[in-house]
């Protein structure tokens, strides 16, 4: 079988900043065919921002591709790399409202919602809040921010697979504070002192960058180390994780009945250590109507060949389905 790969690079034909209240503006862009099927790409993190390659997971001749940077990251303003920028209004439910505001701003009635990692959680939250606005869902690397998922990656679990890399993650935190690493990091990531904040941001961010792929990818890992990106990414992630995603207990699974009628594809890497396959399996069991792909030779990143193949296979098929 020939694996599908990214479509050729494209540039936006329209972009802007949308005022979403609370002093926040989110960056948005639209690519592809202005008359094509609307689709929105929901990036991960939280706080990861969009990249040029994210545009390339859709046929530009078939889709009107909407991308946006969530609050306080990427090209949105103000940026979380500044410790003076409050994240108080940066919540899941404000992001859901931002997506609705953007949909209305662009004059879109319904759209395909495509999200991976944290983007899968936000996509599920949005679809459950606004099922009548979603034509299809394409979800990858399923993450629901349940306590055991956070404990696995940020306290003990993935640490057992990567003890060498884990030492670098622990380095900014004194030994007597390591029983609650999320809280210990929260204090340092929000420090006004860059000598405290930046090393903590890098350690947090690079822990993820070094573990997202099945095989080591040094270039990808290095990209997580740029100071402003690392601090912003780490601050926003940590803010969400100490608040368990602003979800009620098992909320995304509990409310799956609201979206079971929506055509969906779930793609999960078997060796994903960031968002382990057990979560995707729980969603699959609760939502048997959704097409489910467990990719045997992949970790977490969307760029891994088997995962990317399934994602583009899904967007190509849904491009022909109308909606």
C-alpha positions as a printed NumPy array, in Angstrom:
array([[  0.   ,   0.   ,   0.   ],
       [  1.328,   3.421,  -0.964],
       [  1.129,   5.779,   1.999],
       [ -0.525,   9.146,   1.581],
       [  1.647,  12.161,   2.363],
       [  1.151,  15.889,   2.826],
       [ -0.287,  17.97 ,   0.002],
       [  2.084,  20.597,  -1.5  ],
       [  2.734,  23.781,   0.51 ],
       [  0.095,  26.498,   0.229],
       [ -0.32 ,  30.031,   1.518],
       [ -3.442,  31.626,   3.027],
       [ -5.634,  33.752,   0.814],
       [ -7.161,  35.517,   3.821],
       [ -6.101,  36.061,   7.443],
       [ -6.671,  38.35 ,  10.383],
       [ -7.025,  38.84 ,  14.111],
       [-10.416,  38.276,  15.724],
       [-11.275,  40.028,  18.987],
       [-12.699,  37.379,  21.319],
       [-13.012,  39.499,  24.455],
       [-11.008,  39.525,  27.683],
       [ -8.326,  41.564,  25.892],
       [ -7.533,  38.579,  23.623],
       [ -7.267,  38.414,  19.847],
       [ -6.898,  35.134,  17.983],
       [ -5.06 ,  34.808,  14.693],
       [ -6.914,  33.023,  11.898],
       [ -6.21 ,  32.164,   8.274],
       [ -8.032,  30.515,   5.388],
       [ -6.39 ,  28.447,   2.622],
       [ -7.446,  26.309,  -0.29 ],
       [-10.625,  26.786,  -2.316],
       [-12.872,  29.664,  -1.191],
       [-15.844,  27.644,  -2.492],
       [-14.637,  24.35 ,  -1.038],
       [-15.935,  22.283,   1.83 ],
       [-15.249,  24.118,   5.123],
       [-12.863,  22.448,   7.559],
       [-11.237,  23.777,  10.721],
       [ -7.852,  22.522,  11.963],
       [ -7.668,  22.497,  15.779],
       [ -4.05 ,  22.48 ,  16.947],
       [ -2.612,  20.736,  19.968],
       [ -0.85 ,  21.684,  23.152],
       [ -2.783,  23.522,  24.51 ],
       [ -0.539,  26.308,  23.305],
       [  1.096,  24.631,  20.323],
       [ -0.112,  27.023,  17.638],
       [ -0.567,  26.237,  13.956],
       [  2.172,  25.516,  11.43 ],
       [  2.404,  25.688,   7.648],
       [  2.342,  21.897,   7.432],
       [ -1.017,  21.787,   9.215],
       [ -2.548,  23.312,   6.071],
       [ -1.282,  20.399,   4.031],
       [ -3.457,  17.679,   5.579],
       [ -6.353,  18.707,   3.318],
       [ -6.813,  18.722,  -0.458],
       [ -6.553,  22.46 ,  -1.281],
       [ -8.7  ,  21.935,  -4.36 ],
       [-11.559,  20.516,  -2.311],
       [-11.482,  22.317,   1.047],
       [-11.837,  25.799,   2.449],
       [ -9.251,  25.215,   5.182],
       [ -9.542,  27.321,   8.351],
       [ -6.687,  27.426,  10.848],
       [ -6.448,  29.484,  14.019],
       [ -4.032,  29.955,  16.889],
       [ -5.793,  29.474,  20.208],
       [ -5.599,  32.17 ,  22.847],
       [ -2.184,  33.512,  23.874],
       [ -0.087,  31.326,  21.522],
       [  1.226,  31.351,  17.973],
       [  0.32 ,  34.649,  16.322],
       [ -2.531,  35.403,  18.714],
       [ -2.238,  38.345,  21.094],
       [ -1.19 ,  38.884,  23.838],
       [  1.387,  36.096,  23.943],
       [  1.867,  33.835,  26.952],
       [  5.662,  34.097,  26.734],
       [  5.197,  37.319,  28.745],
       [  4.601,  36.257,  32.365],
       [  2.527,  39.391,  32.886],
       [ -0.1  ,  38.035,  30.48 ],
       [ -2.9  ,  36.471,  32.506],
       [ -4.224,  33.081,  31.415],
       [ -7.349,  33.364,  33.55 ],
       [ -9.644,  33.69 ,  30.512],
       [ -7.842,  30.939,  28.608],
       [-10.208,  28.038,  29.279],
       [-11.659,  25.197,  27.242],
       [-15.098,  26.761,  27.182],
       [-13.796,  30.14 ,  26.065],
       [-11.931,  28.361,  23.254],
       [-15.16 ,  26.586,  22.253],
       [-16.855,  30.001,  22.155],
       [-13.933,  31.379,  20.129],
       [-14.449,  28.665,  17.524],
       [-18.115,  29.579,  17.226],
       [-17.255,  33.266,  16.947],
       [-14.757,  32.461,  14.178],
       [-17.229,  30.249,  12.325],
       [-19.783,  33.051,  12.359],
       [-17.158,  35.652,  11.395],
       [-16.253,  33.626,   8.314],
       [-19.884,  33.   ,   7.372],
       [-19.598,  29.222,   7.631],
       [-22.749,  27.266,   8.444],
       [-21.141,  23.883,   9.194],
       [-17.613,  22.546,   9.025],
       [-15.505,  19.419,   9.357],
       [-13.597,  19.565,  12.654],
       [-10.08 ,  18.089,  12.632],
       [ -7.967,  17.913,  15.786],
       [ -5.088,  15.993,  17.295],
       [ -3.758,  15.576,  20.838],
       [ -5.197,  18.488,  22.857],
       [ -6.923,  19.395,  19.605],
       [ -8.871,  16.138,  19.862],
       [-10.152,  17.158,  23.305],
       [-11.131,  20.64 ,  22.124],
       [-12.737,  19.175,  18.99 ],
       [-14.8  ,  16.778,  21.104],
       [-15.794,  19.582,  23.477],
       [-16.809,  21.826,  20.582],
       [-18.754,  19.083,  18.808],
       [-20.596,  18.106,  21.983],
       [-21.531,  21.759,  22.573],
       [-22.47 ,  22.443,  18.918],
       [-23.249,  19.125,  17.189],
       [-25.407,  20.855,  14.583],
       [-22.349,  22.779,  13.337],
       [-20.134,  19.744,  12.689],
       [-20.28 ,  17.762,   9.431],
       [-17.566,  15.228,  10.36 ],
       [-14.815,  14.721,  12.928],
       [-11.252,  13.568,  12.305],
       [ -9.439,  12.961,  15.599],
       [ -5.85 ,  11.879,  16.289],
       [ -3.868,  11.041,  19.441],
       [ -6.886,  11.096,  21.733],
       [ -6.444,  13.143,  24.905],
       [ -9.184,  13.821,  27.474],
       [ -7.068,  15.377,  30.275],
       [ -8.263,  12.833,  32.809],
       [ -6.162,  12.76 ,  35.993],
       [ -4.488,   9.451,  35.206],
       [ -3.5  ,  10.677,  31.726],
       [ -1.782,  13.713,  33.219],
       [ -0.155,  11.659,  35.971],
       [  1.199,   9.214,  33.376],
       [  3.091,  11.858,  31.394],
       [  3.949,  14.432,  34.053],
       [  4.504,  12.408,  37.234],
       [  5.14 ,   8.711,  36.682],
       [  4.606,   6.416,  33.723],
       [  6.309,   7.722,  30.605],
       [  9.231,   8.446,  32.943],
       [  9.84 ,   4.693,  33.191],
       [ 10.295,   4.437,  29.415],
       [ 12.551,   7.486,  29.094],
       [ 14.567,   7.683,  32.335],
       [ 17.396,   9.588,  30.622],
       [ 15.081,  12.262,  29.214],
       [ 13.07 ,  12.358,  32.438],
       [ 16.154,  13.509,  34.34 ],
       [ 16.204,  16.651,  32.195],
       [ 12.509,  17.22 ,  32.928],
       [ 13.135,  16.924,  36.662],
       [ 16.227,  19.147,  36.645],
       [ 14.51 ,  22.523,  37.321],
       [ 12.563,  21.124,  40.287],
       [ 14.222,  20.56 ,  43.71 ],
       [ 13.922,  17.016,  45.007],
       [ 11.673,  18.033,  47.903],
       [  9.059,  19.412,  45.435],
       [  8.878,  16.475,  43.039],
       [  5.828,  14.795,  44.553],
       [  3.595,  17.232,  42.64 ],
       [  5.419,  18.238,  39.482],
       [  2.483,  20.088,  37.896],
       [  2.303,  22.466,  40.868],
       [  6.063,  22.821,  41.124],
       [  6.274,  23.726,  37.457],
       [  3.342,  26.153,  37.744],
       [  5.307,  28.226,  40.25 ],
       [  8.395,  28.394,  38.035],
       [  6.683,  28.908,  34.7  ],
       [  4.916,  31.97 ,  36.075],
       [  8.008,  33.447,  37.711],
       [  8.865,  37.035,  36.712],
       [ 12.543,  35.993,  36.714],
       [ 13.627,  34.76 ,  33.255],
       [ 16.466,  32.804,  34.868],
       [ 13.762,  30.678,  36.511],
       [ 11.013,  30.8  ,  33.889],
       [ 12.97 ,  30.051,  30.7  ],
       [ 14.854,  26.926,  31.874],
       [ 11.582,  25.544,  33.271],
       [  9.792,  26.291,  30.007],
       [ 12.499,  24.583,  27.979],
       [ 12.597,  21.499,  30.206],
       [  8.813,  21.135,  30.066],
       [  8.546,  21.736,  26.33 ],
       [ 11.483,  19.578,  25.295],
       [ 10.24 ,  16.641,  27.378],
       [  7.27 ,  16.574,  25.021],
       [  9.299,  17.32 ,  21.905],
       [ 11.631,  14.399,  22.592],
       [  8.884,  11.84 ,  23.193],
       [  6.199,  12.579,  20.583],
       [  7.653,  10.347,  17.863],
       [  8.273,   6.625,  17.836],
       [ 11.813,   7.16 ,  16.55 ],
       [ 13.926,  10.062,  17.864],
       [ 13.596,  13.233,  15.799],
       [ 16.263,  15.705,  17.02 ],
       [ 15.122,  18.516,  14.71 ],
       [ 11.587,  18.315,  16.069],
       [ 12.859,  18.163,  19.645],
       [ 15.071,  21.211,  19.091],
       [ 12.133,  23.201,  17.727],
       [ 10.491,  22.929,  21.142],
       [ 13.421,  24.706,  22.802],
       [ 13.126,  28.255,  21.433],
       [ 12.659,  30.43 ,  24.531],
       [  9.427,  32.314,  23.76 ],
       [  7.754,  29.257,  22.263],
       [  8.834,  27.013,  25.13 ],
       [  7.618,  29.363,  27.852],
       [  4.298,  30.067,  26.138],
       [  3.681,  26.397,  25.359],
       [  4.615,  25.263,  28.859],
       [  2.646,  27.998,  30.654],
       [ -0.548,  27.276,  28.716],
       [ -0.245,  23.491,  28.993],
       [  0.475,  23.655,  32.696],
       [ -2.435,  26.073,  33.238],
       [ -4.822,  23.61 ,  31.604],
       [ -3.4  ,  20.572,  33.312],
       [ -3.548,  21.916,  36.867],
       [ -7.212,  22.65 ,  36.077],
       [ -7.781,  19.186,  34.493],
       [ -8.834,  20.838,  31.262],
       [-11.777,  22.618,  32.931],
       [-13.757,  19.409,  32.406],
       [-16.103,  17.631,  34.752],
       [-15.222,  14.048,  35.637],
       [-15.096,  11.925,  32.445],
       [-17.073,  14.654,  30.669],
       [-15.957,  13.973,  27.106],
       [-16.783,  10.27 ,  27.414],
       [-19.975,  10.943,  29.339],
       [-21.372,  13.188,  26.608],
       [-20.32 ,  11.167,  23.568],
       [-23.951,  10.228,  22.847],
       [-24.474,  13.802,  21.666],
       [-22.137,  13.234,  18.703],
       [-22.489,   9.544,  17.847],
       [-24.508,  10.444,  14.752],
       [-21.615,  12.494,  13.305],
       [-19.362,  10.606,  10.848],
       [-15.941,  10.308,  12.461],
       [-12.472,   8.803,  12.106],
       [-10.215,   8.193,  15.12 ],
       [ -6.49 ,   7.64 ,  14.479],
       [ -4.158,   6.54 ,  17.272],
       [ -0.519,   5.45 ,  17.411],
       [ -0.067,   2.227,  19.383],
       [  3.208,   3.438,  20.908],
       [  1.989,   6.939,  21.739],
       [  3.517,   7.733,  25.148],
       [  2.105,  11.273,  25.35 ],
       [ -1.535,  10.248,  25.018],
       [ -1.535,   6.47 ,  25.499],
       [ -3.79 ,   4.305,  23.373],
       [ -6.005,   3.344,  26.335],
       [ -7.778,   6.695,  26.04 ],
       [ -8.479,   6.268,  22.333],
       [ -9.69 ,   2.743,  23.096],
       [-12.085,   4.09 ,  25.74 ],
       [-13.479,   6.521,  23.171],
       [-13.725,   3.763,  20.563],
       [-15.699,   1.539,  22.939],
       [-18.056,   4.395,  23.854],
       [-18.466,   5.384,  20.197],
       [-18.428,   2.203,  18.087],
       [-19.909,   3.999,  15.084],
       [-16.696,   5.985,  14.622],
       [-14.089,   4.444,  12.32 ],
       [-11.076,   3.505,  14.446],
       [ -7.458,   3.025,  13.343],
       [ -4.758,   1.86 ,  15.739],
       [ -1.484,   2.423,  13.872],
       [  1.014,  -0.229,  14.947],
       [  4.24 ,   1.525,  13.962],
       [  3.615,   5.024,  15.314],
       [  3.841,   7.214,  18.375],
       [  2.018,  10.512,  18.889],
       [  3.003,  12.935,  16.109],
       [  0.698,  13.556,  13.16 ],
       [  3.754,  13.533,  10.884],
       [  4.47 ,   9.839,  11.473],
       [  3.837,   8.022,   8.167],
       [  1.108,   5.614,   9.254],
       [ -0.821,   8.275,  11.14 ],
       [ -0.533,  10.855,   8.369],
       [ -1.746,   8.296,   5.831],
       [ -4.913,   7.618,   7.832],
       [ -5.568,  11.327,   8.408],
       [ -5.28 ,  12.293,   4.744],
       [ -7.225,   9.206,   3.71 ],
       [-10.029,  10.487,   5.976],
       [ -9.978,  14.088,   4.744],
       [ -9.931,  12.893,   1.133],
       [-12.936,  10.661,   1.714],
       [-14.908,  13.307,   3.585],
       [-14.153,  15.835,   0.829],
       [-16.385,  13.75 ,  -1.409],
       [-19.174,  13.296,   1.124],
       [-20.733,  16.752,   0.977],
       [-22.112,  18.104,   4.222]])
